Amino acid sequence: MNSGKRLSRDFYTRDVLDVAPELPGKNLVIRLQNESLGRFRVTEVEAYRGSEDEACHAFKGRTARTEIMFHEGGRLYIYLVYGMYWMLNIVTGEKNNPQAVLVRGVENYPGPGKLTKSLGIDKSYYGEDLVFSERIWLEDTGLSYPVKCGPRIGIEYAGEYWKSRPWRYFL
DNA sequence: TCAGTGATTAGG
DNA sequence: CTAATCACTGAG
C-alpha cells in the first residue's frame, strides 16, 4: 500500500459536499495493536449535512453526543448504533456548522460496523483530531479514482427529499 | 425477513 | 425514572 502526505486542516474545513466525494481513494492510517501502522484505502462514505438535513444527527440540535460536529472539521465523531457497532465519522466544515462524513467502508473491510470492529475503533476515538493524532489520520496518496454516488443507506426515518439526496460516494 | 444489543434522547 | 429509537450485521 502506497504511503502519502497527511491531509491538513484546510482539507476538512470545507463544505461536506466538497469533502465527501474526495475521500474515497484516500488512505485511512491507523496504529494497530502491535504498534505498526495500517493503511486502508477508503472505499465508501456518506455526507451528513448540517442542521437542515433530516438524516443528520445534528438536525435536532446540539446534544452531548453530537457536540463534536459543531467543532471545525478534522475531528472524529464516533457513536454506537444498535447497541453493537461503532460508527466512524469525520467532522467537516467551519465551527458551528455541524457536518460529518460517515466512513462506510475501507479496502478489505466493507461495512461501517465491520471496519470499526476490525480496526479496533471505539468511543475512545471520539473527538480525535486527524490533523495531529499519532494513532489515526488520513493521507493523500496522489492517486485519484473514479467515484460513483447514490442515495444514503439506513435513513428510513428521514423525509423523501433527504432520503433521495445522492450523498453516498464510493469507488 | 428479523432479532440482537445498549447508549442516547426526550419526556414525566 | 421510563420508553422509544437506532447512519448495522448475520443468520435463516
PDB file of N, CA and C in Angstrom, chain A residues 38-101:
ATOM      1  N   GLY A  38      -1.301   0.651  10.047  1.00  0.00           N
ATOM      2  CA  GLY A  38      -2.069   0.029   8.984  1.00  0.00           C
ATOM      3  C   GLY A  38      -2.560   1.103   8.026  1.00  0.00           C
ATOM      4  N   ARG A  39      -2.530   0.794   6.738  1.00  0.00           N
ATOM      5  CA  ARG A  39      -3.034   1.735   5.734  1.00  0.00           C
ATOM      6  C   ARG A  39      -4.175   1.071   4.982  1.00  0.00           C
ATOM      7  N   PHE A  40      -5.341   1.717   4.964  1.00  0.00           N
ATOM      8  CA  PHE A  40      -6.517   1.141   4.319  1.00  0.00           C
ATOM      9  C   PHE A  40      -7.156   2.181   3.419  1.00  0.00           C
ATOM     10  N   ARG A  41      -7.313   1.825   2.150  1.00  0.00           N
ATOM     11  CA  ARG A  41      -7.925   2.766   1.215  1.00  0.00           C
ATOM     12  C   ARG A  41      -9.419   2.895   1.507  1.00  0.00           C
ATOM     13  N   VAL A  42      -9.894   4.118   1.639  1.00  0.00           N
ATOM     14  CA  VAL A  42     -11.315   4.369   1.861  1.00  0.00           C
ATOM     15  C   VAL A  42     -12.081   4.056   0.585  1.00  0.00           C
ATOM     16  N   THR A  43     -13.171   3.266   0.733  1.00  0.00           N
ATOM     17  CA  THR A  43     -13.919   2.840  -0.455  1.00  0.00           C
ATOM     18  C   THR A  43     -15.322   3.420  -0.526  1.00  0.00           C
ATOM     19  N   GLU A  44     -15.898   3.800   0.619  1.00  0.00           N
ATOM     20  CA  GLU A  44     -17.290   4.252   0.605  1.00  0.00           C
ATOM     21  C   GLU A  44     -17.564   5.194   1.772  1.00  0.00           C
ATOM     22  N   VAL A  45     -18.240   6.309   1.494  1.00  0.00           N
ATOM     23  CA  VAL A  45     -18.578   7.287   2.541  1.00  0.00           C
ATOM     24  C   VAL A  45     -19.972   7.862   2.285  1.00  0.00           C
ATOM     25  N   GLU A  46     -20.499   8.550   3.293  1.00  0.00           N
ATOM     26  CA  GLU A  46     -21.764   9.269   3.133  1.00  0.00           C
ATOM     27  C   GLU A  46     -21.655  10.626   3.802  1.00  0.00           C
ATOM     28  N   ALA A  47     -22.266  11.650   3.176  1.00  0.00           N
ATOM     29  CA  ALA A  47     -22.248  13.009   3.731  1.00  0.00           C
ATOM     30  C   ALA A  47     -23.510  13.284   4.542  1.00  0.00           C
ATOM     31  N   TYR A  48     -23.327  13.892   5.711  1.00  0.00           N
ATOM     32  CA  TYR A  48     -24.444  14.322   6.548  1.00  0.00           C
ATOM     33  C   TYR A  48     -24.268  15.808   6.793  1.00  0.00           C
ATOM     34  N   ARG A  49     -25.265  16.585   6.327  1.00  0.00           N
ATOM     35  CA  ARG A  49     -25.008  17.997   6.120  1.00  0.00           C
ATOM     36  C   ARG A  49     -25.826  18.942   7.000  1.00  0.00           C
ATOM     37  N   GLY A  50     -25.338  19.176   8.190  1.00  0.00           N
ATOM     38  CA  GLY A  50     -25.813  20.301   8.986  1.00  0.00           C
ATOM     39  C   GLY A  50     -27.219  20.213   9.527  1.00  0.00           C
ATOM     40  N   SER A  51     -27.668  21.290  10.128  1.00  0.00           N
ATOM     41  CA  SER A  51     -28.922  21.313  10.867  1.00  0.00           C
ATOM     42  C   SER A  51     -30.150  21.244   9.966  1.00  0.00           C
ATOM     43  N   GLU A  52     -29.975  21.384   8.645  1.00  0.00           N
ATOM     44  CA  GLU A  52     -31.132  21.310   7.756  1.00  0.00           C
ATOM     45  C   GLU A  52     -31.410  19.875   7.303  1.00  0.00           C
ATOM     46  N   ASP A  53     -30.404  19.010   7.366  1.00  0.00           N
ATOM     47  CA  ASP A  53     -30.500  17.637   6.859  1.00  0.00           C
ATOM     48  C   ASP A  53     -31.196  16.746   7.887  1.00  0.00           C
ATOM     49  N   GLU A  54     -32.409  16.299   7.556  1.00  0.00           N
ATOM     50  CA  GLU A  54     -33.191  15.484   8.498  1.00  0.00           C
ATOM     51  C   GLU A  54     -32.485  14.194   8.892  1.00  0.00           C
ATOM     52  N   ALA A  55     -31.583  13.727   8.048  1.00  0.00           N
ATOM     53  CA  ALA A  55     -30.889  12.471   8.326  1.00  0.00           C
ATOM     54  C   ALA A  55     -29.659  12.674   9.200  1.00  0.00           C
ATOM     55  N   CYS A  56     -29.250  13.925   9.395  1.00  0.00           N
ATOM     56  CA  CYS A  56     -28.046  14.226  10.183  1.00  0.00           C
ATOM     57  C   CYS A  56     -28.381  14.246  11.669  1.00  0.00           C
ATOM     58  N   HIS A  57     -27.544  13.638  12.485  1.00  0.00           N
ATOM     59  CA  HIS A  57     -27.809  13.607  13.925  1.00  0.00           C
ATOM     60  C   HIS A  57     -27.883  14.996  14.537  1.00  0.00           C
ATOM     61  N   ALA A  58     -27.265  15.972  13.880  1.00  0.00           N
ATOM     62  CA  ALA A  58     -27.282  17.342  14.418  1.00  0.00           C
ATOM     63  C   ALA A  58     -28.575  18.073  14.059  1.00  0.00           C
ATOM     64  N   PHE A  59     -29.453  17.406  13.314  1.00  0.00           N
ATOM     65  CA  PHE A  59     -30.706  18.035  12.874  1.00  0.00           C
ATOM     66  C   PHE A  59     -31.530  18.517  14.062  1.00  0.00           C
ATOM     67  N   LYS A  60     -31.532  17.728  15.131  1.00  0.00           N
ATOM     68  CA  LYS A  60     -32.347  18.068  16.310  1.00  0.00           C
ATOM     69  C   LYS A  60     -31.621  18.985  17.276  1.00  0.00           C
ATOM     70  N   GLY A  61     -30.439  19.454  16.870  1.00  0.00           N
ATOM     71  CA  GLY A  61     -29.722  20.402  17.714  1.00  0.00           C
ATOM     72  C   GLY A  61     -28.541  19.790  18.432  1.00  0.00           C
ATOM     73  N   ARG A  62     -27.895  20.599  19.240  1.00  0.00           N
ATOM     74  CA  ARG A  62     -26.663  20.221  19.921  1.00  0.00           C
ATOM     75  C   ARG A  62     -26.970  19.365  21.146  1.00  0.00           C
ATOM     76  N   THR A  63     -26.379  18.183  21.222  1.00  0.00           N
ATOM     77  CA  THR A  63     -26.502  17.318  22.407  1.00  0.00           C
ATOM     78  C   THR A  63     -25.097  16.877  22.783  1.00  0.00           C
ATOM     79  N   ALA A  64     -24.981  16.164  23.881  1.00  0.00           N
ATOM     80  CA  ALA A  64     -23.663  15.694  24.314  1.00  0.00           C
ATOM     81  C   ALA A  64     -23.033  14.841  23.227  1.00  0.00           C
ATOM     82  N   ARG A  65     -23.851  13.998  22.582  1.00  0.00           N
ATOM     83  CA  ARG A  65     -23.328  13.099  21.570  1.00  0.00           C
ATOM     84  C   ARG A  65     -22.863  13.847  20.328  1.00  0.00           C
ATOM     85  N   THR A  66     -23.657  14.819  19.877  1.00  0.00           N
ATOM     86  CA  THR A  66     -23.354  15.494  18.604  1.00  0.00           C
ATOM     87  C   THR A  66     -22.449  16.709  18.768  1.00  0.00           C
ATOM     88  N   GLU A  67     -22.073  17.016  19.995  1.00  0.00           N
ATOM     89  CA  GLU A  67     -21.268  18.202  20.286  1.00  0.00           C
ATOM     90  C   GLU A  67     -20.076  18.382  19.336  1.00  0.00           C
ATOM     91  N   ILE A  68     -19.367  17.309  19.075  1.00  0.00           N
ATOM     92  CA  ILE A  68     -18.132  17.409  18.289  1.00  0.00           C
ATOM     93  C   ILE A  68     -18.406  17.852  16.853  1.00  0.00           C
ATOM     94  N   MET A  69     -19.611  17.602  16.361  1.00  0.00           N
ATOM     95  CA  MET A  69     -19.934  18.010  14.985  1.00  0.00           C
ATOM     96  C   MET A  69     -19.989  19.528  14.839  1.00  0.00           C
ATOM     97  N   PHE A  70     -20.100  20.229  15.979  1.00  0.00           N
ATOM     98  CA  PHE A  70     -20.161  21.691  15.937  1.00  0.00           C
ATOM     99  C   PHE A  70     -18.768  22.319  15.956  1.00  0.00           C
ATOM    100  N   HIS A  71     -17.735  21.478  16.125  1.00  0.00           N
ATOM    101  CA  HIS A  71     -16.357  21.985  16.060  1.00  0.00           C
ATOM    102  C   HIS A  71     -15.951  22.133  14.597  1.00  0.00           C
ATOM    103  N   GLU A  72     -14.787  22.737  14.358  1.00  0.00           N
ATOM    104  CA  GLU A  72     -14.317  22.835  12.978  1.00  0.00           C
ATOM    105  C   GLU A  72     -13.872  21.456  12.495  1.00  0.00           C
ATOM    106  N   GLY A  73     -13.791  21.290  11.183  1.00  0.00           N
ATOM    107  CA  GLY A  73     -13.515  19.999  10.572  1.00  0.00           C
ATOM    108  C   GLY A  73     -12.179  19.390  10.968  1.00  0.00           C
ATOM    109  N   GLY A  74     -12.108  18.051  10.852  1.00  0.00           N
ATOM    110  CA  GLY A  74     -10.869  17.339  11.123  1.00  0.00           C
ATOM    111  C   GLY A  74     -10.945  16.448  12.348  1.00  0.00           C
ATOM    112  N   ARG A  75     -12.019  16.586  13.138  1.00  0.00           N
ATOM    113  CA  ARG A  75     -12.206  15.745  14.326  1.00  0.00           C
ATOM    114  C   ARG A  75     -13.003  14.496  13.966  1.00  0.00           C
ATOM    115  N   LEU A  76     -12.995  13.512  14.883  1.00  0.00           N
ATOM    116  CA  LEU A  76     -13.797  12.306  14.682  1.00  0.00           C
ATOM    117  C   LEU A  76     -15.069  12.358  15.515  1.00  0.00           C
ATOM    118  N   TYR A  77     -16.171  11.996  14.902  1.00  0.00           N
ATOM    119  CA  TYR A  77     -17.453  11.823  15.581  1.00  0.00           C
ATOM    120  C   TYR A  77     -17.724  10.323  15.610  1.00  0.00           C
ATOM    121  N   ILE A  78     -17.722   9.739  16.818  1.00  0.00           N
ATOM    122  CA  ILE A  78     -17.905   8.301  16.992  1.00  0.00           C
ATOM    123  C   ILE A  78     -19.169   8.063  17.815  1.00  0.00           C
ATOM    124  N   TYR A  79     -20.007   7.125  17.370  1.00  0.00           N
ATOM    125  CA  TYR A  79     -21.173   6.781  18.191  1.00  0.00           C
ATOM    126  C   TYR A  79     -21.513   5.311  18.000  1.00  0.00           C
ATOM    127  N   LEU A  80     -22.250   4.779  18.966  1.00  0.00           N
ATOM    128  CA  LEU A  80     -22.656   3.377  18.938  1.00  0.00           C
ATOM    129  C   LEU A  80     -24.058   3.274  18.358  1.00  0.00           C
ATOM    130  N   VAL A  81     -24.262   2.351  17.420  1.00  0.00           N
ATOM    131  CA  VAL A  81     -25.599   2.178  16.867  1.00  0.00           C
ATOM    132  C   VAL A  81     -26.071   0.743  17.099  1.00  0.00           C
ATOM    133  N   TYR A  82     -27.359   0.579  17.344  1.00  0.00           N
ATOM    134  CA  TYR A  82     -27.974  -0.726  17.590  1.00  0.00           C
ATOM    135  C   TYR A  82     -27.280  -1.482  18.717  1.00  0.00           C
ATOM    136  N   GLY A  83     -26.670  -0.748  19.637  1.00  0.00           N
ATOM    137  CA  GLY A  83     -26.059  -1.373  20.798  1.00  0.00           C
ATOM    138  C   GLY A  83     -24.836  -2.218  20.501  1.00  0.00           C
ATOM    139  N   MET A  84     -24.342  -2.199  19.257  1.00  0.00           N
ATOM    140  CA  MET A  84     -23.266  -3.113  18.878  1.00  0.00           C
ATOM    141  C   MET A  84     -22.142  -2.532  18.061  1.00  0.00           C
ATOM    142  N   TYR A  85     -22.441  -1.569  17.220  1.00  0.00           N
ATOM    143  CA  TYR A  85     -21.451  -1.149  16.231  1.00  0.00           C
ATOM    144  C   TYR A  85     -21.050   0.312  16.381  1.00  0.00           C
ATOM    145  N   TRP A  86     -19.737   0.538  16.466  1.00  0.00           N
ATOM    146  CA  TRP A  86     -19.218   1.904  16.498  1.00  0.00           C
ATOM    147  C   TRP A  86     -19.175   2.448  15.085  1.00  0.00           C
ATOM    148  N   MET A  87     -19.657   3.668  14.888  1.00  0.00           N
ATOM    149  CA  MET A  87     -19.638   4.302  13.575  1.00  0.00           C
ATOM    150  C   MET A  87     -18.533   5.357  13.553  1.00  0.00           C
ATOM    151  N   LEU A  88     -17.751   5.342  12.475  1.00  0.00           N
ATOM    152  CA  LEU A  88     -16.638   6.275  12.297  1.00  0.00           C
ATOM    153  C   LEU A  88     -17.055   7.417  11.375  1.00  0.00           C
ATOM    154  N   ASN A  89     -17.038   8.628  11.907  1.00  0.00           N
ATOM    155  CA  ASN A  89     -17.421   9.810  11.136  1.00  0.00           C
ATOM    156  C   ASN A  89     -16.343  10.873  11.221  1.00  0.00           C
ATOM    157  N   ILE A  90     -16.142  11.594  10.110  1.00  0.00           N
ATOM    158  CA  ILE A  90     -15.161  12.666  10.058  1.00  0.00           C
ATOM    159  C   ILE A  90     -15.897  13.997  10.001  1.00  0.00           C
ATOM    160  N   VAL A  91     -15.666  14.843  11.000  1.00  0.00           N
ATOM    161  CA  VAL A  91     -16.319  16.147  11.039  1.00  0.00           C
ATOM    162  C   VAL A  91     -15.727  17.042   9.953  1.00  0.00           C
ATOM    163  N   THR A  92     -16.606  17.797   9.269  1.00  0.00           N
ATOM    164  CA  THR A  92     -16.134  18.727   8.235  1.00  0.00           C
ATOM    165  C   THR A  92     -16.732  20.113   8.481  1.00  0.00           C
ATOM    166  N   GLY A  93     -16.295  21.069   7.674  1.00  0.00           N
ATOM    167  CA  GLY A  93     -16.881  22.412   7.707  1.00  0.00           C
ATOM    168  C   GLY A  93     -16.300  23.308   8.787  1.00  0.00           C
ATOM    169  N   GLU A  94     -16.836  24.510   8.824  1.00  0.00           N
ATOM    170  CA  GLU A  94     -16.386  25.502   9.808  1.00  0.00           C
ATOM    171  C   GLU A  94     -17.075  25.260  11.145  1.00  0.00           C
ATOM    172  N   LYS A  95     -16.572  25.923  12.168  1.00  0.00           N
ATOM    173  CA  LYS A  95     -17.152  25.839  13.504  1.00  0.00           C
ATOM    174  C   LYS A  95     -18.635  26.236  13.461  1.00  0.00           C
ATOM    175  N   ASN A  96     -19.450  25.534  14.273  1.00  0.00           N
ATOM    176  CA  ASN A  96     -20.885  25.805  14.389  1.00  0.00           C
ATOM    177  C   ASN A  96     -21.691  25.524  13.125  1.00  0.00           C
ATOM    178  N   ASN A  97     -21.096  24.791  12.204  1.00  0.00           N
ATOM    179  CA  ASN A  97     -21.843  24.279  11.053  1.00  0.00           C
ATOM    180  C   ASN A  97     -21.706  22.761  11.103  1.00  0.00           C
ATOM    181  N   PRO A  98     -22.639  22.085  11.806  1.00  0.00           N
ATOM    182  CA  PRO A  98     -22.463  20.656  12.118  1.00  0.00           C
ATOM    183  C   PRO A  98     -22.605  19.747  10.908  1.00  0.00           C
ATOM    184  N   GLN A  99     -21.485  19.201  10.453  1.00  0.00           N
ATOM    185  CA  GLN A  99     -21.472  18.285   9.318  1.00  0.00           C
ATOM    186  C   GLN A  99     -20.516  17.137   9.623  1.00  0.00           C
ATOM    187  N   ALA A 100     -20.730  15.989   8.977  1.00  0.00           N
ATOM    188  CA  ALA A 100     -19.796  14.880   9.142  1.00  0.00           C
ATOM    189  C   ALA A 100     -19.927  13.916   7.976  1.00  0.00           C
ATOM    190  N   VAL A 101     -18.877  13.133   7.769  1.00  0.00           N
ATOM    191  CA  VAL A 101     -18.869  12.092   6.746  1.00  0.00           C
ATOM    192  C   VAL A 101     -18.763  10.741   7.433  1.00  0.00           C
TER     193      VAL A 101
END
